[in-house]
Amino acid sequence: MTPSSTTDAQDRIVSFLLDIGICVREQQLPEAAFLPGIAIENGGLVLDRAANTWPGDMLHEAGHLAVLPASIRPLVNGDLPDDLAAPYAGEVEATAWAWAALMAIGLPPEVLFHEGGYKGKSAGLIFTFGMGLYPGAAGLASAGMTATQADIQLGVAQPYPAMLRWLRA
């Protein structure tokens, strides 16, 4: 990404996250941050714009926060605990949430599934999601965040990647 496209993506993502209720605070972070320029603090994101190499990482980390039950979300600091016992709040649901957010914002798939992440599987994820195969969407539906097949068949909701709610209750 060019510096101007990185700034534009950062601006659009931050605006979206603030609009849906995820706190984003900006400050300089230590170089040893888990992801370049991003940290989780008290259930929100801390962004160091100068150090943030991949703006799409904000969406993925916000996805982890968004799929957590509301009672747990504000307690999260740093890395997500391994012993978190919340159904439908895993990696696959966070990735599906991030894709839905990316689509809502109108950014290209390469912003989320960038060359620096996803253990070399970014192109495969772009292909999978681009073909309408959505790993994690069933978990989002089970958590009440996107429509179930029954809702869609009744015509009361739009299918994923449309969301019923961006933050889990």
mmCIF file with all atom_site columns, C-alpha atoms in Angstrom:
data_model
loop_
_atom_site.group_PDB
_atom_site.id
_atom_site.type_symbol
_atom_site.label_atom_id
_atom_site.label_alt_id
_atom_site.label_comp_id
_atom_site.label_asym_id
_atom_site.label_entity_id
_atom_site.label_seq_id
_atom_site.pdbx_PDB_ins_code
_atom_site.Cartn_x
_atom_site.Cartn_y
_atom_site.Cartn_z
_atom_site.occupancy
_atom_site.B_iso_or_equiv
_atom_site.pdbx_formal_charge
_atom_site.auth_seq_id
_atom_site.auth_comp_id
_atom_site.auth_asym_id
_atom_site.auth_atom_id
_atom_site.pdbx_PDB_model_num
ATOM 1   C CA . MET A 1 1   ? 0.000   0.000   0.000  1.00 0.00 ? 1   MET A CA 1
ATOM 2   C CA . THR A 1 2   ? 1.145   3.516   -0.651 1.00 0.00 ? 2   THR A CA 1
ATOM 3   C CA . PRO A 1 3   ? 1.380   5.928   2.300  1.00 0.00 ? 3   PRO A CA 1
ATOM 4   C CA . SER A 1 4   ? -1.702  7.836   1.108  1.00 0.00 ? 4   SER A CA 1
ATOM 5   C CA . SER A 1 5   ? -3.758  4.660   0.637  1.00 0.00 ? 5   SER A CA 1
ATOM 6   C CA . THR A 1 6   ? -2.618  3.430   4.067  1.00 0.00 ? 6   THR A CA 1
ATOM 7   C CA . THR A 1 7   ? -3.765  6.706   5.636  1.00 0.00 ? 7   THR A CA 1
ATOM 8   C CA . ASP A 1 8   ? -7.095  6.558   3.780  1.00 0.00 ? 8   ASP A CA 1
ATOM 9   C CA . ALA A 1 9   ? -7.688  2.959   4.881  1.00 0.00 ? 9   ALA A CA 1
ATOM 10  C CA . GLN A 1 10  ? -6.729  3.809   8.476  1.00 0.00 ? 10  GLN A CA 1
ATOM 11  C CA . ASP A 1 11  ? -9.118  6.786   8.480  1.00 0.00 ? 11  ASP A CA 1
ATOM 12  C CA . ARG A 1 12  ? -12.013 4.787   7.070  1.00 0.00 ? 12  ARG A CA 1
ATOM 13  C CA . ILE A 1 13  ? -11.487 1.862   9.431  1.00 0.00 ? 13  ILE A CA 1
ATOM 14  C CA . VAL A 1 14  ? -11.139 4.071   12.517 1.00 0.00 ? 14  VAL A CA 1
ATOM 15  C CA . SER A 1 15  ? -14.309 5.969   11.570 1.00 0.00 ? 15  SER A CA 1
ATOM 16  C CA . PHE A 1 16  ? -16.228 2.719   11.103 1.00 0.00 ? 16  PHE A CA 1
ATOM 17  C CA . LEU A 1 17  ? -15.022 1.256   14.405 1.00 0.00 ? 17  LEU A CA 1
ATOM 18  C CA . LEU A 1 18  ? -15.924 4.388   16.329 1.00 0.00 ? 18  LEU A CA 1
ATOM 19  C CA . ASP A 1 19  ? -19.360 4.467   14.657 1.00 0.00 ? 19  ASP A CA 1
ATOM 20  C CA . ILE A 1 20  ? -20.173 0.909   15.772 1.00 0.00 ? 20  ILE A CA 1
ATOM 21  C CA . GLY A 1 21  ? -18.922 1.436   19.325 1.00 0.00 ? 21  GLY A CA 1
ATOM 22  C CA . ILE A 1 22  ? -15.386 0.077   19.398 1.00 0.00 ? 22  ILE A CA 1
ATOM 23  C CA . CYS A 1 23  ? -13.084 2.553   21.101 1.00 0.00 ? 23  CYS A CA 1
ATOM 24  C CA . VAL A 1 24  ? -9.966  3.506   19.137 1.00 0.00 ? 24  VAL A CA 1
ATOM 25  C CA . ARG A 1 25  ? -7.358  5.580   20.924 1.00 0.00 ? 25  ARG A CA 1
ATOM 26  C CA . GLU A 1 26  ? -4.244  6.849   19.192 1.00 0.00 ? 26  GLU A CA 1
ATOM 27  C CA . GLN A 1 27  ? -0.833  6.875   20.817 1.00 0.00 ? 27  GLN A CA 1
ATOM 28  C CA . GLN A 1 28  ? 2.713   5.751   20.156 1.00 0.00 ? 28  GLN A CA 1
ATOM 29  C CA . LEU A 1 29  ? 3.235   2.083   20.978 1.00 0.00 ? 29  LEU A CA 1
ATOM 30  C CA . PRO A 1 30  ? 6.416   0.215   21.870 1.00 0.00 ? 30  PRO A CA 1
ATOM 31  C CA . GLU A 1 31  ? 8.105   -1.567  18.976 1.00 0.00 ? 31  GLU A CA 1
ATOM 32  C CA . ALA A 1 32  ? 7.418   -4.909  20.650 1.00 0.00 ? 32  ALA A CA 1
ATOM 33  C CA . ALA A 1 33  ? 3.652   -4.656  20.084 1.00 0.00 ? 33  ALA A CA 1
ATOM 34  C CA . PHE A 1 34  ? 1.970   -7.934  19.042 1.00 0.00 ? 34  PHE A CA 1
ATOM 35  C CA . LEU A 1 35  ? 1.002   -6.390  15.695 1.00 0.00 ? 35  LEU A CA 1
ATOM 36  C CA . PRO A 1 36  ? 2.782   -3.380  14.233 1.00 0.00 ? 36  PRO A CA 1
ATOM 37  C CA . GLY A 1 37  ? 1.007   -0.276  15.489 1.00 0.00 ? 37  GLY A CA 1
ATOM 38  C CA . ILE A 1 38  ? -1.963  -2.001  17.163 1.00 0.00 ? 38  ILE A CA 1
ATOM 39  C CA . ALA A 1 39  ? -2.714  -3.031  20.733 1.00 0.00 ? 39  ALA A CA 1
ATOM 40  C CA . ILE A 1 40  ? -5.830  -4.076  22.633 1.00 0.00 ? 40  ILE A CA 1
ATOM 41  C CA . GLU A 1 41  ? -6.582  -2.194  25.828 1.00 0.00 ? 41  GLU A CA 1
ATOM 42  C CA . ASN A 1 42  ? -9.722  -2.403  27.965 1.00 0.00 ? 42  ASN A CA 1
ATOM 43  C CA . GLY A 1 43  ? -11.732 -3.920  25.134 1.00 0.00 ? 43  GLY A CA 1
ATOM 44  C CA . GLY A 1 44  ? -10.737 -1.266  22.593 1.00 0.00 ? 44  GLY A CA 1
ATOM 45  C CA . LEU A 1 45  ? -7.917  -0.663  20.157 1.00 0.00 ? 45  LEU A CA 1
ATOM 46  C CA . VAL A 1 46  ? -4.845  1.502   20.529 1.00 0.00 ? 46  VAL A CA 1
ATOM 47  C CA . LEU A 1 47  ? -3.463  2.666   17.189 1.00 0.00 ? 47  LEU A CA 1
ATOM 48  C CA . ASP A 1 48  ? 0.001   3.969   16.451 1.00 0.00 ? 48  ASP A CA 1
ATOM 49  C CA . ARG A 1 49  ? -0.559  5.288   12.915 1.00 0.00 ? 49  ARG A CA 1
ATOM 50  C CA . ALA A 1 50  ? 3.132   5.662   12.138 1.00 0.00 ? 50  ALA A CA 1
ATOM 51  C CA . ALA A 1 51  ? 3.878   2.053   13.083 1.00 0.00 ? 51  ALA A CA 1
ATOM 52  C CA . ASN A 1 52  ? 0.713   0.497   11.610 1.00 0.00 ? 52  ASN A CA 1
ATOM 53  C CA . THR A 1 53  ? 1.954   -1.337  8.528  1.00 0.00 ? 53  THR A CA 1
ATOM 54  C CA . TRP A 1 54  ? -1.281  -3.136  7.637  1.00 0.00 ? 54  TRP A CA 1
ATOM 55  C CA . PRO A 1 55  ? -4.528  -1.203  8.332  1.00 0.00 ? 55  PRO A CA 1
ATOM 56  C CA . GLY A 1 56  ? -6.601  -4.361  7.820  1.00 0.00 ? 56  GLY A CA 1
ATOM 57  C CA . ASP A 1 57  ? -5.106  -5.769  11.017 1.00 0.00 ? 57  ASP A CA 1
ATOM 58  C CA . MET A 1 58  ? -7.268  -3.250  12.871 1.00 0.00 ? 58  MET A CA 1
ATOM 59  C CA . LEU A 1 59  ? -10.354 -4.932  11.425 1.00 0.00 ? 59  LEU A CA 1
ATOM 60  C CA . HIS A 1 60  ? -9.195  -8.386  12.407 1.00 0.00 ? 60  HIS A CA 1
ATOM 61  C CA . GLU A 1 61  ? -8.362  -7.357  15.973 1.00 0.00 ? 61  GLU A CA 1
ATOM 62  C CA . ALA A 1 62  ? -11.642 -5.431  16.217 1.00 0.00 ? 62  ALA A CA 1
ATOM 63  C CA . GLY A 1 63  ? -13.341 -8.609  15.015 1.00 0.00 ? 63  GLY A CA 1
ATOM 64  C CA . HIS A 1 64  ? -11.891 -10.496 17.966 1.00 0.00 ? 64  HIS A CA 1
ATOM 65  C CA . LEU A 1 65  ? -13.336 -7.863  20.286 1.00 0.00 ? 65  LEU A CA 1
ATOM 66  C CA . ALA A 1 66  ? -16.701 -7.624  18.509 1.00 0.00 ? 66  ALA A CA 1
ATOM 67  C CA . VAL A 1 67  ? -17.454 -11.359 18.688 1.00 0.00 ? 67  VAL A CA 1
ATOM 68  C CA . LEU A 1 68  ? -16.800 -11.527 22.427 1.00 0.00 ? 68  LEU A CA 1
ATOM 69  C CA . PRO A 1 69  ? -19.808 -11.354 24.722 1.00 0.00 ? 69  PRO A CA 1
ATOM 70  C CA . ALA A 1 70  ? -20.325 -7.782  25.940 1.00 0.00 ? 70  ALA A CA 1
ATOM 71  C CA . SER A 1 71  ? -19.585 -8.827  29.532 1.00 0.00 ? 71  SER A CA 1
ATOM 72  C CA . ILE A 1 72  ? -16.088 -10.009 28.563 1.00 0.00 ? 72  ILE A CA 1
ATOM 73  C CA . ARG A 1 73  ? -15.100 -7.395  25.972 1.00 0.00 ? 73  ARG A CA 1
ATOM 74  C CA . PRO A 1 74  ? -14.053 -4.552  28.327 1.00 0.00 ? 74  PRO A CA 1
ATOM 75  C CA . LEU A 1 75  ? -11.822 -6.918  30.308 1.00 0.00 ? 75  LEU A CA 1
ATOM 76  C CA . VAL A 1 76  ? -9.541  -7.754  27.383 1.00 0.00 ? 76  VAL A CA 1
ATOM 77  C CA . ASN A 1 77  ? -6.028  -6.327  27.395 1.00 0.00 ? 77  ASN A CA 1
ATOM 78  C CA . GLY A 1 78  ? -3.111  -7.398  25.219 1.00 0.00 ? 78  GLY A CA 1
ATOM 79  C CA . ASP A 1 79  ? -3.447  -10.805 23.617 1.00 0.00 ? 79  ASP A CA 1
ATOM 80  C CA . LEU A 1 80  ? -6.731  -12.637 23.892 1.00 0.00 ? 80  LEU A CA 1
ATOM 81  C CA . PRO A 1 81  ? -6.563  -15.253 26.649 1.00 0.00 ? 81  PRO A CA 1
ATOM 82  C CA . ASP A 1 82  ? -6.176  -18.850 25.453 1.00 0.00 ? 82  ASP A CA 1
ATOM 83  C CA . ASP A 1 83  ? -8.643  -20.066 28.071 1.00 0.00 ? 83  ASP A CA 1
ATOM 84  C CA . LEU A 1 84  ? -11.481 -17.861 26.852 1.00 0.00 ? 84  LEU A CA 1
ATOM 85  C CA . ALA A 1 85  ? -14.557 -20.056 27.018 1.00 0.00 ? 85  ALA A CA 1
ATOM 86  C CA . ALA A 1 86  ? -16.910 -18.136 24.760 1.00 0.00 ? 86  ALA A CA 1
ATOM 87  C CA . PRO A 1 87  ? -18.558 -20.092 21.961 1.00 0.00 ? 87  PRO A CA 1
ATOM 88  C CA . TYR A 1 88  ? -18.493 -18.483 18.505 1.00 0.00 ? 88  TYR A CA 1
ATOM 89  C CA . ALA A 1 89  ? -15.714 -16.085 19.519 1.00 0.00 ? 89  ALA A CA 1
ATOM 90  C CA . GLY A 1 90  ? -12.781 -17.695 17.782 1.00 0.00 ? 90  GLY A CA 1
ATOM 91  C CA . GLU A 1 91  ? -10.392 -16.916 14.971 1.00 0.00 ? 91  GLU A CA 1
ATOM 92  C CA . VAL A 1 92  ? -12.802 -17.973 12.241 1.00 0.00 ? 92  VAL A CA 1
ATOM 93  C CA . GLU A 1 93  ? -15.607 -15.737 13.540 1.00 0.00 ? 93  GLU A CA 1
ATOM 94  C CA . ALA A 1 94  ? -13.213 -12.779 13.948 1.00 0.00 ? 94  ALA A CA 1
ATOM 95  C CA . THR A 1 95  ? -12.090 -13.250 10.348 1.00 0.00 ? 95  THR A CA 1
ATOM 96  C CA . ALA A 1 96  ? -15.685 -13.454 9.088  1.00 0.00 ? 96  ALA A CA 1
ATOM 97  C CA . TRP A 1 97  ? -16.551 -10.328 11.088 1.00 0.00 ? 97  TRP A CA 1
ATOM 98  C CA . ALA A 1 98  ? -13.549 -8.498  9.608  1.00 0.00 ? 98  ALA A CA 1
ATOM 99  C CA . TRP A 1 99  ? -14.638 -9.462  6.064  1.00 0.00 ? 99  TRP A CA 1
ATOM 100 C CA . ALA A 1 100 ? -18.170 -8.169  6.700  1.00 0.00 ? 100 ALA A CA 1
ATOM 101 C CA . ALA A 1 101 ? -16.718 -4.923  8.056  1.00 0.00 ? 101 ALA A CA 1
ATOM 102 C CA . LEU A 1 102 ? -14.388 -4.615  5.064  1.00 0.00 ? 102 LEU A CA 1
ATOM 103 C CA . MET A 1 103 ? -17.366 -4.997  2.722  1.00 0.00 ? 103 MET A CA 1
ATOM 104 C CA . ALA A 1 104 ? -19.404 -2.439  4.694  1.00 0.00 ? 104 ALA A CA 1
ATOM 105 C CA . ILE A 1 105 ? -16.541 0.066   4.543  1.00 0.00 ? 105 ILE A CA 1
ATOM 106 C CA . GLY A 1 106 ? -15.941 -0.616  0.844  1.00 0.00 ? 106 GLY A CA 1
ATOM 107 C CA . LEU A 1 107 ? -12.233 -1.403  0.964  1.00 0.00 ? 107 LEU A CA 1
ATOM 108 C CA . PRO A 1 108 ? -10.555 -3.958  -1.329 1.00 0.00 ? 108 PRO A CA 1
ATOM 109 C CA . PRO A 1 109 ? -9.939  -7.511  -0.043 1.00 0.00 ? 109 PRO A CA 1
ATOM 110 C CA . GLU A 1 110 ? -6.158  -6.979  -0.056 1.00 0.00 ? 110 GLU A CA 1
ATOM 111 C CA . VAL A 1 111 ? -6.510  -4.493  2.805  1.00 0.00 ? 111 VAL A CA 1
ATOM 112 C CA . LEU A 1 112 ? -7.696  -7.262  5.125  1.00 0.00 ? 112 LEU A CA 1
ATOM 113 C CA . PHE A 1 113 ? -5.952  -10.253 3.577  1.00 0.00 ? 113 PHE A CA 1
ATOM 114 C CA . HIS A 1 114 ? -2.611  -8.555  2.983  1.00 0.00 ? 114 HIS A CA 1
ATOM 115 C CA . GLU A 1 115 ? 0.682   -10.134 1.991  1.00 0.00 ? 115 GLU A CA 1
ATOM 116 C CA . GLY A 1 116 ? 2.117   -9.718  5.488  1.00 0.00 ? 116 GLY A CA 1
ATOM 117 C CA . GLY A 1 117 ? -0.469  -11.824 7.299  1.00 0.00 ? 117 GLY A CA 1
ATOM 118 C CA . TYR A 1 118 ? -2.520  -14.991 7.459  1.00 0.00 ? 118 TYR A CA 1
ATOM 119 C CA . LYS A 1 119 ? 0.539   -17.258 7.318  1.00 0.00 ? 119 LYS A CA 1
ATOM 120 C CA . GLY A 1 120 ? 0.872   -17.000 3.540  1.00 0.00 ? 120 GLY A CA 1
ATOM 121 C CA . LYS A 1 121 ? -2.761  -17.877 2.919  1.00 0.00 ? 121 LYS A CA 1
ATOM 122 C CA . SER A 1 122 ? -4.031  -14.393 2.018  1.00 0.00 ? 122 SER A CA 1
ATOM 123 C CA . ALA A 1 123 ? -4.614  -15.163 -1.673 1.00 0.00 ? 123 ALA A CA 1
ATOM 124 C CA . GLY A 1 124 ? -6.569  -18.290 -0.747 1.00 0.00 ? 124 GLY A CA 1
ATOM 125 C CA . LEU A 1 125 ? -8.720  -16.341 1.705  1.00 0.00 ? 125 LEU A CA 1
ATOM 126 C CA . ILE A 1 126 ? -9.412  -13.648 -0.897 1.00 0.00 ? 126 ILE A CA 1
ATOM 127 C CA . PHE A 1 127 ? -10.474 -16.395 -3.299 1.00 0.00 ? 127 PHE A CA 1
ATOM 128 C CA . THR A 1 128 ? -12.616 -18.203 -0.705 1.00 0.00 ? 128 THR A CA 1
ATOM 129 C CA . PHE A 1 129 ? -14.476 -15.131 0.539  1.00 0.00 ? 129 PHE A CA 1
ATOM 130 C CA . GLY A 1 130 ? -14.654 -13.688 -2.976 1.00 0.00 ? 130 GLY A CA 1
ATOM 131 C CA . MET A 1 131 ? -16.415 -16.862 -4.177 1.00 0.00 ? 131 MET A CA 1
ATOM 132 C CA . GLY A 1 132 ? -19.080 -16.451 -1.496 1.00 0.00 ? 132 GLY A CA 1
ATOM 133 C CA . LEU A 1 133 ? -17.774 -19.145 0.826  1.00 0.00 ? 133 LEU A CA 1
ATOM 134 C CA . TYR A 1 134 ? -17.737 -17.657 4.305  1.00 0.00 ? 134 TYR A CA 1
ATOM 135 C CA . PRO A 1 135 ? -15.933 -19.602 7.030  1.00 0.00 ? 135 PRO A CA 1
ATOM 136 C CA . GLY A 1 136 ? -17.117 -18.274 10.372 1.00 0.00 ? 136 GLY A CA 1
ATOM 137 C CA . ALA A 1 137 ? -20.438 -16.859 9.161  1.00 0.00 ? 137 ALA A CA 1
ATOM 138 C CA . ALA A 1 138 ? -22.389 -19.716 10.772 1.00 0.00 ? 138 ALA A CA 1
ATOM 139 C CA . GLY A 1 139 ? -20.773 -18.867 14.113 1.00 0.00 ? 139 GLY A CA 1
ATOM 140 C CA . LEU A 1 140 ? -21.723 -15.208 13.692 1.00 0.00 ? 140 LEU A CA 1
ATOM 141 C CA . ALA A 1 141 ? -25.319 -16.303 13.007 1.00 0.00 ? 141 ALA A CA 1
ATOM 142 C CA . SER A 1 142 ? -25.291 -18.566 16.068 1.00 0.00 ? 142 SER A CA 1
ATOM 143 C CA . ALA A 1 143 ? -24.105 -15.583 18.136 1.00 0.00 ? 143 ALA A CA 1
ATOM 144 C CA . GLY A 1 144 ? -26.998 -13.470 16.796 1.00 0.00 ? 144 GLY A CA 1
ATOM 145 C CA . MET A 1 145 ? -24.775 -11.131 14.805 1.00 0.00 ? 145 MET A CA 1
ATOM 146 C CA . THR A 1 146 ? -25.877 -12.025 11.267 1.00 0.00 ? 146 THR A CA 1
ATOM 147 C CA . ALA A 1 147 ? -28.976 -13.651 9.804  1.00 0.00 ? 147 ALA A CA 1
ATOM 148 C CA . THR A 1 148 ? -29.667 -17.338 10.063 1.00 0.00 ? 148 THR A CA 1
ATOM 149 C CA . GLN A 1 149 ? -30.818 -19.294 7.026  1.00 0.00 ? 149 GLN A CA 1
ATOM 150 C CA . ALA A 1 150 ? -34.356 -19.276 8.472  1.00 0.00 ? 150 ALA A CA 1
ATOM 151 C CA . ASP A 1 151 ? -34.319 -15.451 8.738  1.00 0.00 ? 151 ASP A CA 1
ATOM 152 C CA . ILE A 1 152 ? -33.169 -15.200 5.132  1.00 0.00 ? 152 ILE A CA 1
ATOM 153 C CA . GLN A 1 153 ? -35.811 -17.641 3.879  1.00 0.00 ? 153 GLN A CA 1
ATOM 154 C CA . LEU A 1 154 ? -38.522 -15.696 5.717  1.00 0.00 ? 154 LEU A CA 1
ATOM 155 C CA . GLY A 1 155 ? -37.247 -12.514 4.117  1.00 0.00 ? 155 GLY A CA 1
ATOM 156 C CA . VAL A 1 156 ? -36.727 -10.755 7.437  1.00 0.00 ? 156 VAL A CA 1
ATOM 157 C CA . ALA A 1 157 ? -32.978 -10.211 7.042  1.00 0.00 ? 157 ALA A CA 1
ATOM 158 C CA . GLN A 1 158 ? -30.258 -9.958  4.433  1.00 0.00 ? 158 GLN A CA 1
ATOM 159 C CA . PRO A 1 159 ? -27.649 -12.717 4.231  1.00 0.00 ? 159 PRO A CA 1
ATOM 160 C CA . TYR A 1 160 ? -24.078 -12.399 5.418  1.00 0.00 ? 160 TYR A CA 1
ATOM 161 C CA . PRO A 1 161 ? -21.965 -10.308 4.896  1.00 0.00 ? 161 PRO A CA 1
ATOM 162 C CA . ALA A 1 162 ? -24.824 -8.056  6.040  1.00 0.00 ? 162 ALA A CA 1
ATOM 163 C CA . MET A 1 163 ? -24.809 -7.883  9.811  1.00 0.00 ? 163 MET A CA 1
ATOM 164 C CA . LEU A 1 164 ? -27.727 -7.614  12.233 1.00 0.00 ? 164 LEU A CA 1
ATOM 165 C CA . ARG A 1 165 ? -25.415 -6.150  14.866 1.00 0.00 ? 165 ARG A CA 1
ATOM 166 C CA . TRP A 1 166 ? -21.711 -5.353  14.847 1.00 0.00 ? 166 TRP A CA 1
ATOM 167 C CA . LEU A 1 167 ? -21.118 -6.010  18.547 1.00 0.00 ? 167 LEU A CA 1
ATOM 168 C CA . ARG A 1 168 ? -22.175 -9.183  20.293 1.00 0.00 ? 168 ARG A CA 1
ATOM 169 C CA . ALA A 1 169 ? -24.645 -8.722  23.112 1.00 0.00 ? 169 ALA A CA 1
#
